[in-house]
């Protein structure tokens, strides 16, 4: 069960390196939010062009855990929705595919914020 | 000091030029910018890149271990196991943020801690925690989306564009 | 009547107000720094038993205001005004602290230049005969300032190598028109100067031109040379801003020497990983009321010049892409 861990490490690490270069080599006012928005958008575009799936096949979690993977999920969902239900599916497909991630983030985020206090 | 006056004028400020006593320092903004760039230290890119690779790689490998676990021991399908793995990482990222650990991981790992979905969880929880004193509706509920909001907006809008383009292409 | 204004921007006090006492409170990180021996009170943690950091900051400031009066051994009711400011929107820390004390309050905003500004204005009030005792204060808190100006404290982020660390601390001076102690002899009020820096992490670079302008005007107004002072401390430019100021001064023909330093550089050691040093209203407030005042009283320093440095942007203006205007106010204190 461990054969796919090294590829995940390398692909995931390389995707993060792109993010690091984005932060270090562009203007200084770039925040984590900017990095995440760039990643999710590029993930959707690459996913839509069919360029992200090969990365997922090689890297497994290395490609799905970075936020570009979430973007890819949204794109695949929108395409599948469009195939099945046409235009309406293009609207609903992305959110349906991303629903687990979004719901988990909202629930766990809310609970943590309620339980803990900022440490500083 | 013509350049200084131009700088102020460019800002559309109505300055009476004859009354303006220009700054006494003997530098133009352009020269000053050059000095600033020379003196301000640059980020240690090589070290940051190596750390981002290691930390990001570790988080993704851990995600892979979780997915393998869900597939082999709970009998979930590959897609379901991936979703469960992502959800588990989000929970982990949220917890580590609450415990005050995640910001230290990012300090070391940089984008290696920001780009994985755990970083997404961190960016949701941290404003919600920070503004908790402003109440559960605007403080926690609202601020949960200060960073997640833009991510969802751009992610969903582009995904709809992708879906619609796909439909249009298939039309013909 | 003889004008007390000299040159373009400077006032010289005819009956120099006396610094009756100084008091400061700092957070735990500052309490571990190189100046730890000079602080009156060090908090054990950043909350100090309060429910929010905003409450902690107001409480620190209130403590600094009350204790500075106690230390001088005068009744609180004999004080005429409180002059104070801080970094938070609508200077809530100062107003909330003044609410607890009940003296007439003049709220100031000069960003990190506030301590120099409140001291200068307090001296003006006293020398002008409008007051006999004035509390001059300023405060900042790392976590309240981070929240307002940057990112939530728990959000993971890599700070720029030239970024500064907002000091958690509050400091007060009690100025009076009679008594014994060092004297506030002159003040130079700065002009708002903007050299086009837009990076809010590089505050030192944004503020250095304004500080250099105030320093040059101070010396030309008073016809002095920098070696007149034993110590010339800029408010909180940090290590990058200090280097920039020295470079600007050298290029503008002002001789700089080893008597130049910066409160933000003094308050943290490089080991504390603050990158370029301290910032915030509290930084110059606690260094002035602690380290510098103690050295003046002990006789190690005779004449000092403090130039408080403030960057006058808001989170809104920087999000809208405006450059950062800055200001420097100078006060001289002589034994």
Coordinates of C-alpha atoms in Angstrom, one line a residue:
Chain A
X1 CA 0.0 0.0 0.0
X2 CA 3.0 2.3 0.1
X3 CA 4.0 2.2 -3.6
X4 CA 2.3 5.5 -4.4
X5 CA 3.6 7.6 -1.5
X6 CA 6.9 8.6 -3.1
X7 CA 5.2 9.9 -6.3
X8 CA 2.7 11.8 -4.1
X9 CA 5.6 13.4 -2.2
X10 CA 7.4 14.5 -5.3
X11 CA 4.4 15.8 -7.3
X12 CA 3.0 17.5 -4.2
X13 CA 6.3 19.0 -3.3
X14 CA 6.8 20.3 -6.8
X15 CA 3.4 21.9 -6.9
X16 CA 4.2 23.7 -3.6
X17 CA 7.5 24.9 -5.1
X18 CA 5.6 26.7 -7.8
X19 CA 3.6 28.4 -5.1
X20 CA 6.8 29.4 -3.2
X21 CA 8.3 30.9 -6.4
X22 CA 5.1 32.8 -6.9
X23 CA 5.5 34.3 -3.4
X24 CA 9.2 35.0 -3.4
X25 CA 9.7 36.2 -7.0
X26 CA 6.6 38.4 -7.5
X27 CA 5.7 41.7 -5.7
X28 CA 5.7 41.6 -2.0
X29 CA 2.0 42.3 -1.4
X30 CA 0.9 38.8 -2.4
X31 CA -0.9 37.1 0.5
X32 CA -1.8 33.4 1.1
X33 CA -5.3 34.3 -0.2
X34 CA -3.8 35.4 -3.5
X35 CA -1.7 32.2 -3.8
X36 CA -4.8 30.0 -3.1
X37 CA -7.0 31.9 -5.6
X38 CA -4.3 31.5 -8.3
X39 CA -4.0 27.8 -7.6
X40 CA -7.7 27.0 -7.6
X41 CA -8.3 29.0 -10.8
X42 CA -5.3 27.4 -12.6
X43 CA -6.5 24.0 -11.4
X44 CA -10.0 24.6 -12.9
X45 CA -8.4 25.8 -16.2
X46 CA -5.9 22.9 -16.4
X47 CA -8.6 20.5 -15.4
X48 CA -10.9 21.8 -18.1
X49 CA -8.2 21.4 -20.7
X50 CA -7.6 17.9 -19.6
X51 CA -4.1 18.6 -18.5
X52 CA -4.5 18.0 -14.8
X53 CA -5.7 14.4 -14.9
X54 CA -2.3 13.0 -16.1
X55 CA -0.8 14.7 -13.0
X56 CA -3.4 13.0 -10.7
X57 CA -2.6 9.6 -12.4
X58 CA 1.1 10.0 -11.6
X59 CA 1.0 11.8 -8.3
X60 CA -2.2 10.7 -6.7
X61 CA -2.7 12.7 -3.5
X62 CA 0.3 14.8 -4.6
X63 CA -2.0 16.3 -7.2
X64 CA -5.3 16.2 -5.4
X65 CA -4.3 17.6 -2.0
X66 CA -2.9 20.9 -3.3
X67 CA -5.7 23.4 -3.9
X68 CA -5.2 23.1 -7.7
X69 CA -6.6 19.6 -7.2
X70 CA -9.8 21.1 -5.8
X71 CA -10.0 23.3 -8.9
X72 CA -9.6 20.2 -11.0
X73 CA -12.4 18.5 -9.1
X74 CA -14.7 21.5 -9.8
X75 CA -13.8 21.4 -13.5
X76 CA -14.3 17.6 -13.9
X77 CA -17.7 18.0 -12.1
X78 CA -18.8 20.8 -14.4
X79 CA -17.8 18.8 -17.5
X80 CA -19.6 15.7 -16.2
X81 CA -22.6 17.8 -15.4
X82 CA -22.6 19.4 -18.8
X83 CA -22.4 15.9 -20.4
X84 CA -25.4 14.6 -18.5
X85 CA -27.7 17.6 -18.1
X86 CA -26.4 20.2 -20.6
X87 CA -26.2 23.8 -19.6
X88 CA -27.9 23.4 -16.2
X89 CA -25.3 20.6 -15.4
X90 CA -22.5 23.0 -16.2
X91 CA -23.8 25.2 -13.4
X92 CA -24.4 22.5 -10.8
X93 CA -21.7 20.0 -11.6
X94 CA -18.7 21.8 -10.1
X95 CA -20.3 22.6 -6.8
X96 CA -21.7 19.0 -6.6
X97 CA -18.3 17.6 -7.1
X98 CA -16.7 19.9 -4.6
X99 CA -19.5 19.6 -2.1
X100 CA -17.7 17.2 0.3
X101 CA -14.6 19.5 0.5
X102 CA -16.7 22.7 0.9
X103 CA -19.0 21.1 3.5
X104 CA -16.1 19.7 5.5
X105 CA -14.3 23.0 5.5
X106 CA -17.3 24.9 6.6
X107 CA -18.2 22.4 9.4
X108 CA -14.7 21.8 10.7
X109 CA -13.8 25.4 10.3
X110 CA -16.8 26.5 12.3
X111 CA -16.3 24.0 15.1
X112 CA -12.7 24.9 15.5
X113 CA -13.4 28.6 15.6
X114 CA -16.0 28.0 18.2
X115 CA -13.9 25.8 20.4
X116 CA -10.5 27.5 20.3
X117 CA -9.2 31.0 20.9
X118 CA -6.3 32.7 19.0
X119 CA -3.0 32.1 20.6
X120 CA -1.1 35.0 18.9
Chain B
X1 CA 13.0 68.8 -6.7
X2 CA 10.9 68.8 -9.9
X3 CA 10.2 65.1 -9.6
X4 CA 8.8 65.4 -6.1
X5 CA 6.4 68.1 -7.3
X6 CA 5.5 65.8 -10.2
X7 CA 4.9 63.0 -7.8
X8 CA 2.6 65.1 -5.7
X9 CA 0.9 66.6 -8.8
X10 CA 0.3 63.1 -10.3
X11 CA -1.7 62.3 -7.2
X12 CA -4.1 65.0 -8.3
X13 CA -3.5 67.0 -5.3
X14 CA -4.1 70.7 -5.8
X15 CA -0.9 72.1 -4.4
X16 CA 0.1 75.6 -4.7
X17 CA 3.5 75.1 -6.1
X18 CA 4.9 78.4 -5.0
X19 CA 3.9 77.6 -1.4
X20 CA 5.2 74.1 -1.3
X21 CA 8.6 73.8 0.4
X22 CA 9.9 70.6 -1.1
X23 CA 11.4 67.9 1.1
X24 CA 14.9 68.9 2.2
X25 CA 16.4 65.6 1.3
X26 CA 18.6 65.5 -1.7
X27 CA 17.2 62.5 -3.5
X28 CA 14.6 61.9 -6.1
X29 CA 11.9 59.2 -5.6
X30 CA 13.6 57.2 -8.3
X31 CA 17.0 57.3 -6.7
X32 CA 15.4 56.5 -3.4
X33 CA 13.6 53.5 -4.9
X34 CA 17.0 52.2 -6.1
X35 CA 18.6 52.6 -2.7
X36 CA 15.6 50.9 -1.0
X37 CA 15.8 47.9 -3.4
X38 CA 19.5 47.6 -2.7
X39 CA 19.2 47.7 1.1
X40 CA 16.0 45.7 1.6
X41 CA 17.0 42.0 2.1
X42 CA 15.6 39.5 -0.4
X43 CA 13.9 36.3 0.5
X44 CA 16.2 33.3 0.7
X45 CA 14.6 31.7 -2.3
X46 CA 16.6 28.5 -2.5
X47 CA 16.1 27.6 1.2
X48 CA 12.4 28.5 0.9
X49 CA 11.9 26.4 -2.2
X50 CA 13.6 23.4 -0.5
X51 CA 11.5 23.8 2.6
X52 CA 8.3 24.2 0.5
X53 CA 9.1 21.0 -1.4
X54 CA 9.7 19.0 1.8
X55 CA 6.7 20.3 3.8
X56 CA 4.3 20.2 0.9
X57 CA 5.6 16.8 -0.1
X58 CA 5.1 15.5 3.5
X59 CA 1.5 16.8 3.7
X60 CA 0.6 15.2 0.3
X61 CA 2.3 11.9 1.3
X62 CA 0.3 11.9 4.5
X63 CA -2.8 12.5 2.4
X64 CA -1.9 9.6 0.2
X65 CA -1.5 7.4 3.3
X66 CA -4.9 8.4 4.5
X67 CA -6.4 7.6 1.0
X68 CA -4.7 4.2 0.9
X69 CA -6.0 3.5 4.4
X70 CA -9.6 4.4 3.5
X71 CA -9.4 2.3 0.3
X72 CA -7.8 -0.8 2.0
X73 CA -9.5 -0.8 5.4
X74 CA -12.9 0.8 5.0
X75 CA -13.7 -0.5 1.5
X76 CA -14.4 3.0 0.0
X77 CA -14.0 3.5 -3.7
X78 CA -11.1 5.5 -5.0
X79 CA -13.1 8.6 -5.5
X80 CA -14.8 8.3 -2.1
X81 CA -11.5 7.6 -0.4
X82 CA -10.0 10.7 -2.0
X83 CA -12.9 12.8 -0.7
X84 CA -12.6 11.3 2.8
X85 CA -8.8 11.9 2.7
X86 CA -9.4 15.6 1.7
X87 CA -12.0 16.0 4.5
X88 CA -9.6 14.4 7.0
X89 CA -6.8 16.8 6.0
X90 CA -9.2 19.7 6.3
X91 CA -10.1 18.6 9.8
X92 CA -6.4 18.3 10.6
X93 CA -5.5 21.7 9.2
X94 CA -8.4 23.3 11.2
X95 CA -7.3 21.6 14.4
X96 CA -3.7 22.6 14.0
X97 CA -4.8 26.2 13.4
X98 CA -6.9 26.1 16.6
X99 CA -4.0 24.8 18.6
X100 CA -1.8 27.6 17.2
X101 CA 0.6 25.3 15.4
X102 CA -0.3 25.8 11.8
X103 CA 1.1 29.3 11.4
X104 CA 4.5 27.9 12.6
X105 CA 4.4 25.2 10.0
X106 CA 3.9 27.8 7.3
X107 CA 6.6 30.0 8.7
X108 CA 9.0 27.1 8.0
X109 CA 7.4 25.6 5.0
X110 CA 6.0 28.6 3.2
X111 CA 3.9 27.6 0.2
X112 CA 4.4 24.0 1.3
X113 CA 1.9 24.8 4.1
X114 CA -0.3 27.2 2.2
X115 CA -1.0 25.4 -1.1
X116 CA -2.3 22.0 0.3
X117 CA -5.9 21.8 1.4
X118 CA -4.7 22.0 5.0
X119 CA -3.6 25.6 4.2
X120 CA -7.1 26.3 2.8
X121 CA -8.5 25.1 6.2
X122 CA -6.0 27.4 8.0
X123 CA -7.1 30.4 5.9
X124 CA -10.7 29.7 6.8
X125 CA -10.3 29.1 10.5
X126 CA -7.7 31.8 11.3
X127 CA -9.9 34.9 10.5
X128 CA -12.9 33.2 12.2
X129 CA -10.9 32.7 15.4
X130 CA -9.4 36.1 15.2
X131 CA -12.8 37.9 14.9
X132 CA -14.7 35.6 17.3
X133 CA -15.1 38.5 19.7
X134 CA -17.2 40.2 17.2
X135 CA -20.0 37.6 17.6
X136 CA -21.0 34.3 16.1
X137 CA -22.8 35.8 13.1
X138 CA -20.4 38.4 11.7
X139 CA -17.4 37.3 13.6
X140 CA -17.2 33.6 13.1
X141 CA -19.8 33.0 10.4
X142 CA -18.8 35.9 8.2
X143 CA -15.0 35.8 8.6
X144 CA -14.9 32.1 7.9
X145 CA -15.2 33.2 4.3
X146 CA -12.7 36.1 4.1
X147 CA -10.2 33.9 2.3
X148 CA -12.5 30.9 1.4
X149 CA -15.0 33.3 -0.2
X150 CA -12.6 34.5 -3.0
X151 CA -11.4 30.9 -3.5
X152 CA -14.9 29.6 -4.0
X153 CA -15.9 32.6 -6.1
X154 CA -13.0 32.1 -8.5
X155 CA -13.2 28.3 -8.4
X156 CA -16.9 28.1 -9.1
X157 CA -17.0 30.9 -11.7
X158 CA -14.2 29.3 -13.7
X159 CA -15.7 25.9 -13.4
X160 CA -19.0 27.1 -14.8
X161 CA -17.2 28.8 -17.7
X162 CA -15.4 25.4 -18.3
X163 CA -18.7 23.5 -18.2
X164 CA -20.5 25.9 -20.5
X165 CA -17.6 26.0 -23.0
X166 CA -17.7 22.2 -22.9
X167 CA -21.4 22.2 -23.8
X168 CA -20.9 24.8 -26.5
X169 CA -18.1 22.8 -28.1
X170 CA -20.2 19.6 -28.0
X171 CA -23.1 21.4 -29.6
X172 CA -21.3 21.6 -32.9
Chain C
X1 CA 5.9 88.7 22.9
X2 CA 8.9 86.8 21.7
X3 CA 8.1 84.0 19.3
X4 CA 9.1 80.5 20.5
X5 CA 9.2 79.2 17.0
X6 CA 12.6 79.0 15.4
X7 CA 13.2 78.5 11.7
X8 CA 10.7 76.6 9.7
X9 CA 9.4 73.9 11.9
X10 CA 10.9 74.0 15.4
X11 CA 9.8 75.3 18.7
X12 CA 12.2 76.1 21.6
X13 CA 10.7 76.1 25.0
X14 CA 11.4 79.1 27.2
X15 CA 10.5 77.4 30.4
X16 CA 11.4 73.9 29.5
X17 CA 8.9 71.4 30.8
X18 CA 10.3 68.8 33.2
X19 CA 10.0 65.1 32.8
X20 CA 8.8 64.2 36.3
X21 CA 8.6 60.4 35.7
X22 CA 8.2 57.7 33.1
X23 CA 6.5 54.3 33.3
X24 CA 6.0 51.5 30.9
X25 CA 4.4 48.1 30.5
X26 CA 5.5 45.6 27.9
X27 CA 4.6 42.2 26.6
X28 CA 6.5 38.9 27.2
X29 CA 8.5 39.0 24.0
X30 CA 9.8 42.6 24.7
X31 CA 10.5 41.5 28.3
X32 CA 12.9 38.9 26.9
X33 CA 14.8 41.4 24.8
X34 CA 18.0 43.3 25.3
X35 CA 16.2 46.1 27.2
X36 CA 14.5 43.9 29.7
X37 CA 16.1 45.5 32.7
X38 CA 14.6 48.9 31.8
X39 CA 10.9 48.0 31.9
X40 CA 8.6 48.7 34.8
X41 CA 6.2 45.9 34.2
X42 CA 6.4 42.8 32.0
X43 CA 3.2 40.9 31.2
X44 CA 3.3 37.1 31.6
X45 CA 1.3 36.6 28.4
X46 CA -0.2 38.7 25.6
X47 CA -3.8 38.6 27.1
X48 CA -2.9 39.4 30.7
X49 CA -6.3 37.9 31.8
X50 CA -8.4 39.9 29.4
X51 CA -10.8 38.4 26.9
X52 CA -9.5 40.2 23.9
X53 CA -6.2 41.8 22.9
X54 CA -7.9 45.2 22.4
X55 CA -8.9 45.1 26.1
X56 CA -5.3 44.1 27.1
X57 CA -3.9 47.1 25.2
X58 CA -6.3 49.6 26.8
X59 CA -5.5 48.1 30.2
X60 CA -1.7 48.4 29.6
X61 CA -2.2 52.0 28.6
X62 CA -4.4 52.7 31.6
X63 CA -1.7 51.1 33.9
X64 CA 1.0 53.2 32.3
X65 CA -1.1 56.4 32.8
X66 CA -1.9 55.7 36.4
X67 CA 1.5 54.4 37.5
X68 CA 3.4 57.3 35.9
X69 CA 1.5 59.7 38.2
X70 CA 2.0 57.4 41.3
X71 CA 5.7 57.2 40.5
X72 CA 6.0 61.0 40.6
X73 CA 4.2 61.0 43.8
X74 CA 1.6 63.6 42.9
X75 CA -2.2 63.3 43.1
X76 CA -4.0 62.3 39.9
X77 CA -6.3 65.3 40.2
X78 CA -3.4 67.7 39.8
X79 CA -2.9 66.5 36.2
X80 CA -4.5 68.7 33.6
X81 CA -4.6 66.6 30.5
X82 CA -3.9 63.2 29.1
X83 CA -2.4 63.2 25.6
X84 CA -2.4 59.8 24.1
X85 CA -2.7 57.8 20.9
X86 CA -2.4 54.3 19.5
X87 CA -2.7 52.4 16.2
X88 CA -6.2 51.1 16.4
X89 CA -9.1 52.5 14.4
X90 CA -10.6 55.5 16.2
X91 CA -7.7 55.2 18.7
X92 CA -9.9 53.0 21.0
X93 CA -7.1 51.9 23.3
X94 CA -6.4 55.5 24.3
X95 CA -10.0 56.6 24.6
X96 CA -10.9 53.5 26.6
X97 CA -8.0 53.9 28.9
X98 CA -8.8 57.6 29.4
X99 CA -12.5 56.6 30.1
X100 CA -11.2 54.8 33.2
X101 CA -9.2 57.7 34.5
X102 CA -11.6 60.6 34.0
X103 CA -9.1 63.4 33.2
X104 CA -9.5 65.7 30.2
X105 CA -8.2 63.7 27.2
X106 CA -6.7 64.9 24.0
X107 CA -6.6 61.9 21.5
X108 CA -3.8 61.9 19.0
X109 CA -3.0 59.9 15.9
X110 CA 0.5 60.0 14.6
X111 CA 0.9 56.2 14.0
X112 CA 4.2 55.1 15.4
X113 CA 5.3 58.8 15.9
X114 CA 2.7 59.2 18.6
X115 CA 5.0 59.1 21.6
X116 CA 7.1 62.0 20.2
X117 CA 4.0 63.8 19.2
X118 CA 2.3 63.5 22.6
X119 CA 5.5 64.6 24.4
X120 CA 6.0 67.6 22.0
X121 CA 2.4 68.7 22.4
X122 CA 2.4 68.2 26.2
X123 CA 5.5 70.4 26.4
X124 CA 3.8 73.0 24.2
X125 CA 0.8 73.0 26.6
X126 CA 3.0 73.4 29.6
X127 CA 5.4 76.0 28.3
X128 CA 2.4 77.9 26.9
X129 CA 1.0 78.1 30.4
X130 CA -2.1 76.0 29.6
X131 CA -1.3 73.2 31.9
X132 CA 0.9 72.4 34.9
X133 CA 1.0 68.6 34.5
X134 CA 0.3 66.5 31.5
X135 CA 0.4 62.7 30.9
X136 CA 1.9 61.9 27.5
X137 CA 1.3 58.3 26.4
X138 CA 1.3 55.9 23.5
X139 CA 0.6 52.2 23.1
X140 CA 0.5 49.3 20.7
X141 CA -0.2 45.6 20.8
X142 CA 1.3 43.2 18.4
X143 CA -1.8 41.1 17.9
X144 CA -4.3 44.0 17.6
X145 CA -2.1 45.7 15.1
X146 CA -1.5 42.5 13.1
X147 CA -5.2 41.9 12.9
X148 CA -6.0 45.4 11.7
X149 CA -3.1 46.0 9.3
X150 CA -2.1 42.6 8.2
X151 CA -3.4 39.0 8.5
X152 CA -5.1 37.2 11.4
X153 CA -2.4 36.0 13.9
X154 CA -3.1 32.3 13.3
X155 CA -3.0 32.5 9.5
X156 CA 0.1 30.9 8.1
X157 CA 2.4 33.3 6.3
X158 CA 6.0 34.0 5.7
X159 CA 6.9 37.5 6.7
X160 CA 9.2 39.5 4.5
X161 CA 12.8 39.7 5.6
X162 CA 12.5 43.5 5.9
X163 CA 9.2 43.4 7.9
X164 CA 9.1 44.7 11.4
X165 CA 7.4 43.3 14.5
X166 CA 4.8 45.5 16.3
X167 CA 5.8 45.9 19.9
X168 CA 3.4 45.1 22.6
X169 CA 3.8 47.9 25.1
X170 CA 2.5 51.1 26.6
X171 CA 4.6 54.0 27.9
X172 CA 3.8 57.3 29.7
X173 CA 5.8 60.4 30.6
X174 CA 4.5 62.9 33.2
X175 CA 5.5 66.4 32.2
X176 CA 5.3 69.3 34.7
X177 CA 6.1 72.9 35.0
X178 CA 8.1 72.6 38.2
X179 CA 10.2 70.0 40.0
X180 CA 13.4 68.2 39.3
X181 CA 14.3 66.1 36.3
X182 CA 15.4 66.1 32.7
X183 CA 13.8 68.9 30.5
X184 CA 12.1 68.9 27.2
X185 CA 14.0 71.6 25.4
X186 CA 12.7 71.7 21.9
X187 CA 10.4 70.0 19.4
X188 CA 10.3 69.9 15.6
X189 CA 7.0 69.0 14.1
X190 CA 7.3 67.0 10.9
X191 CA 5.7 67.3 7.5
X192 CA 3.9 64.5 5.7
X193 CA 6.3 63.2 3.1
X194 CA 5.6 60.4 0.6
X195 CA 8.4 59.0 -1.6
X196 CA 6.1 56.5 -3.3
X197 CA 6.7 53.3 -1.3
X198 CA 3.6 51.0 -1.5
X199 CA 4.9 47.9 0.3
X200 CA 3.2 47.9 3.7
X201 CA 5.7 45.4 4.9
X202 CA 8.6 47.8 4.3
X203 CA 7.6 50.5 6.7
X204 CA 11.2 51.5 7.4
X205 CA 11.6 52.4 3.7
X206 CA 8.3 54.3 3.7
X207 CA 9.2 56.4 6.7
X208 CA 12.9 57.1 6.2
X209 CA 12.5 60.2 3.9
X210 CA 10.1 61.8 6.3
X211 CA 12.5 61.2 9.3
X212 CA 15.5 62.5 7.4
X213 CA 13.5 65.6 6.4
X214 CA 12.6 66.3 10.1
X215 CA 16.2 65.6 11.2
X216 CA 17.7 68.0 8.6
X217 CA 15.1 70.7 9.5
X218 CA 15.7 70.3 13.2
X219 CA 19.4 70.9 12.8
X220 CA 19.1 73.7 10.3
X221 CA 16.4 75.5 12.4
X222 CA 18.5 75.3 15.6
X223 CA 21.8 75.7 13.8
X224 CA 23.1 72.6 15.5
X225 CA 25.2 69.6 14.3
X226 CA 24.3 66.0 15.1
X227 CA 27.2 65.8 17.5
X228 CA 25.3 68.2 19.8
X229 CA 23.4 65.1 21.0
X230 CA 24.7 62.1 22.9
X231 CA 22.0 59.9 21.3
X232 CA 19.8 60.5 18.3
X233 CA 17.1 57.8 18.3
X234 CA 14.6 57.4 15.5
X235 CA 11.2 56.1 16.5
X236 CA 10.9 52.7 15.0
X237 CA 12.4 52.5 11.5
X238 CA 13.9 49.1 12.1
X239 CA 17.3 48.1 10.8
X240 CA 16.4 48.7 7.1
X241 CA 14.9 52.1 7.7
X242 CA 17.8 53.2 9.9
X243 CA 20.3 52.3 7.1
X244 CA 18.2 54.2 4.7
X245 CA 18.0 57.3 6.9
X246 CA 21.8 57.3 7.4
X247 CA 22.2 57.0 3.6
X248 CA 19.8 59.8 2.9
X249 CA 21.4 62.1 5.5
X250 CA 24.9 61.4 4.1
X251 CA 23.7 62.2 0.6
X252 CA 22.0 65.3 1.9
X253 CA 25.2 66.6 3.6
X254 CA 24.3 65.8 7.3
X255 CA 27.1 64.1 9.2
X256 CA 26.0 60.9 10.8
X257 CA 27.9 59.2 13.6
X258 CA 27.7 56.4 16.1
X259 CA 25.2 58.4 18.2
X260 CA 22.5 57.5 15.7
X261 CA 20.3 54.5 16.6
X262 CA 16.7 53.3 16.4
X263 CA 14.3 52.2 19.1
X264 CA 13.1 49.3 16.9
X265 CA 16.6 48.1 16.5
X266 CA 17.3 48.4 20.3
X267 CA 14.2 46.6 21.6
X268 CA 14.7 43.2 20.1
X269 CA 17.9 41.1 19.6
X270 CA 18.5 39.5 16.2
X271 CA 18.0 36.1 17.9
X272 CA 14.3 37.0 18.5
X273 CA 13.6 36.6 14.8
X274 CA 11.6 39.8 14.3
X275 CA 13.5 40.4 11.0
X276 CA 14.0 44.2 10.8
X277 CA 13.2 44.9 14.5
X278 CA 10.3 46.5 16.4
X279 CA 7.6 49.0 15.3
X280 CA 4.4 50.4 16.6
X281 CA 3.6 53.3 18.9
X282 CA 4.6 51.3 21.9
X283 CA 8.1 50.8 20.6
X284 CA 9.4 54.3 20.9
X285 CA 7.1 54.8 24.0
X286 CA 8.7 52.0 26.0
X287 CA 12.3 52.7 24.8
X288 CA 12.0 56.4 25.7
X289 CA 10.3 55.9 29.0
X290 CA 12.5 53.0 29.9
X291 CA 16.0 52.7 28.6
X292 CA 16.6 56.3 27.4
X293 CA 15.0 58.0 30.4
X294 CA 16.9 55.8 32.9
X295 CA 20.2 56.6 31.2
X296 CA 19.4 60.3 31.3
X297 CA 18.6 60.2 35.0
X298 CA 21.7 58.1 35.7
X299 CA 23.8 60.7 33.9
X300 CA 25.0 58.4 31.1
X301 CA 23.2 60.5 28.5
X302 CA 23.0 64.3 28.7
X303 CA 21.2 65.4 25.6
X304 CA 19.0 63.2 23.4
X305 CA 16.9 63.6 20.4
X306 CA 13.9 61.3 19.7
X307 CA 12.4 61.3 16.3
X308 CA 9.1 59.4 16.3
X309 CA 8.4 58.0 12.9
X310 CA 4.9 57.3 11.7
X311 CA 3.5 55.8 8.5
X312 CA 0.1 57.3 7.9
X313 CA -1.6 54.7 5.8
X314 CA -4.7 52.7 6.6
X315 CA -5.6 49.2 5.6
X316 CA -8.1 50.7 3.2
X317 CA -5.7 53.1 1.5
X318 CA -3.1 50.3 1.0
X319 CA -5.6 47.9 -0.4
X320 CA -6.6 50.7 -2.8
X321 CA -3.0 50.8 -4.0
X322 CA -2.1 54.2 -2.4
X323 CA 1.5 54.8 -1.5
X324 CA 2.4 55.3 2.2
X325 CA 2.7 58.9 3.5
X326 CA 4.9 59.2 6.5
X327 CA 5.8 61.7 9.2
X328 CA 8.5 62.3 11.8
X329 CA 8.2 64.4 15.0
X330 CA 11.4 65.2 17.0
X331 CA 11.7 66.1 20.6
X332 CA 14.9 66.9 22.5
X333 CA 15.3 66.0 26.1
X334 CA 18.3 67.4 28.1
X335 CA 19.4 66.6 31.6

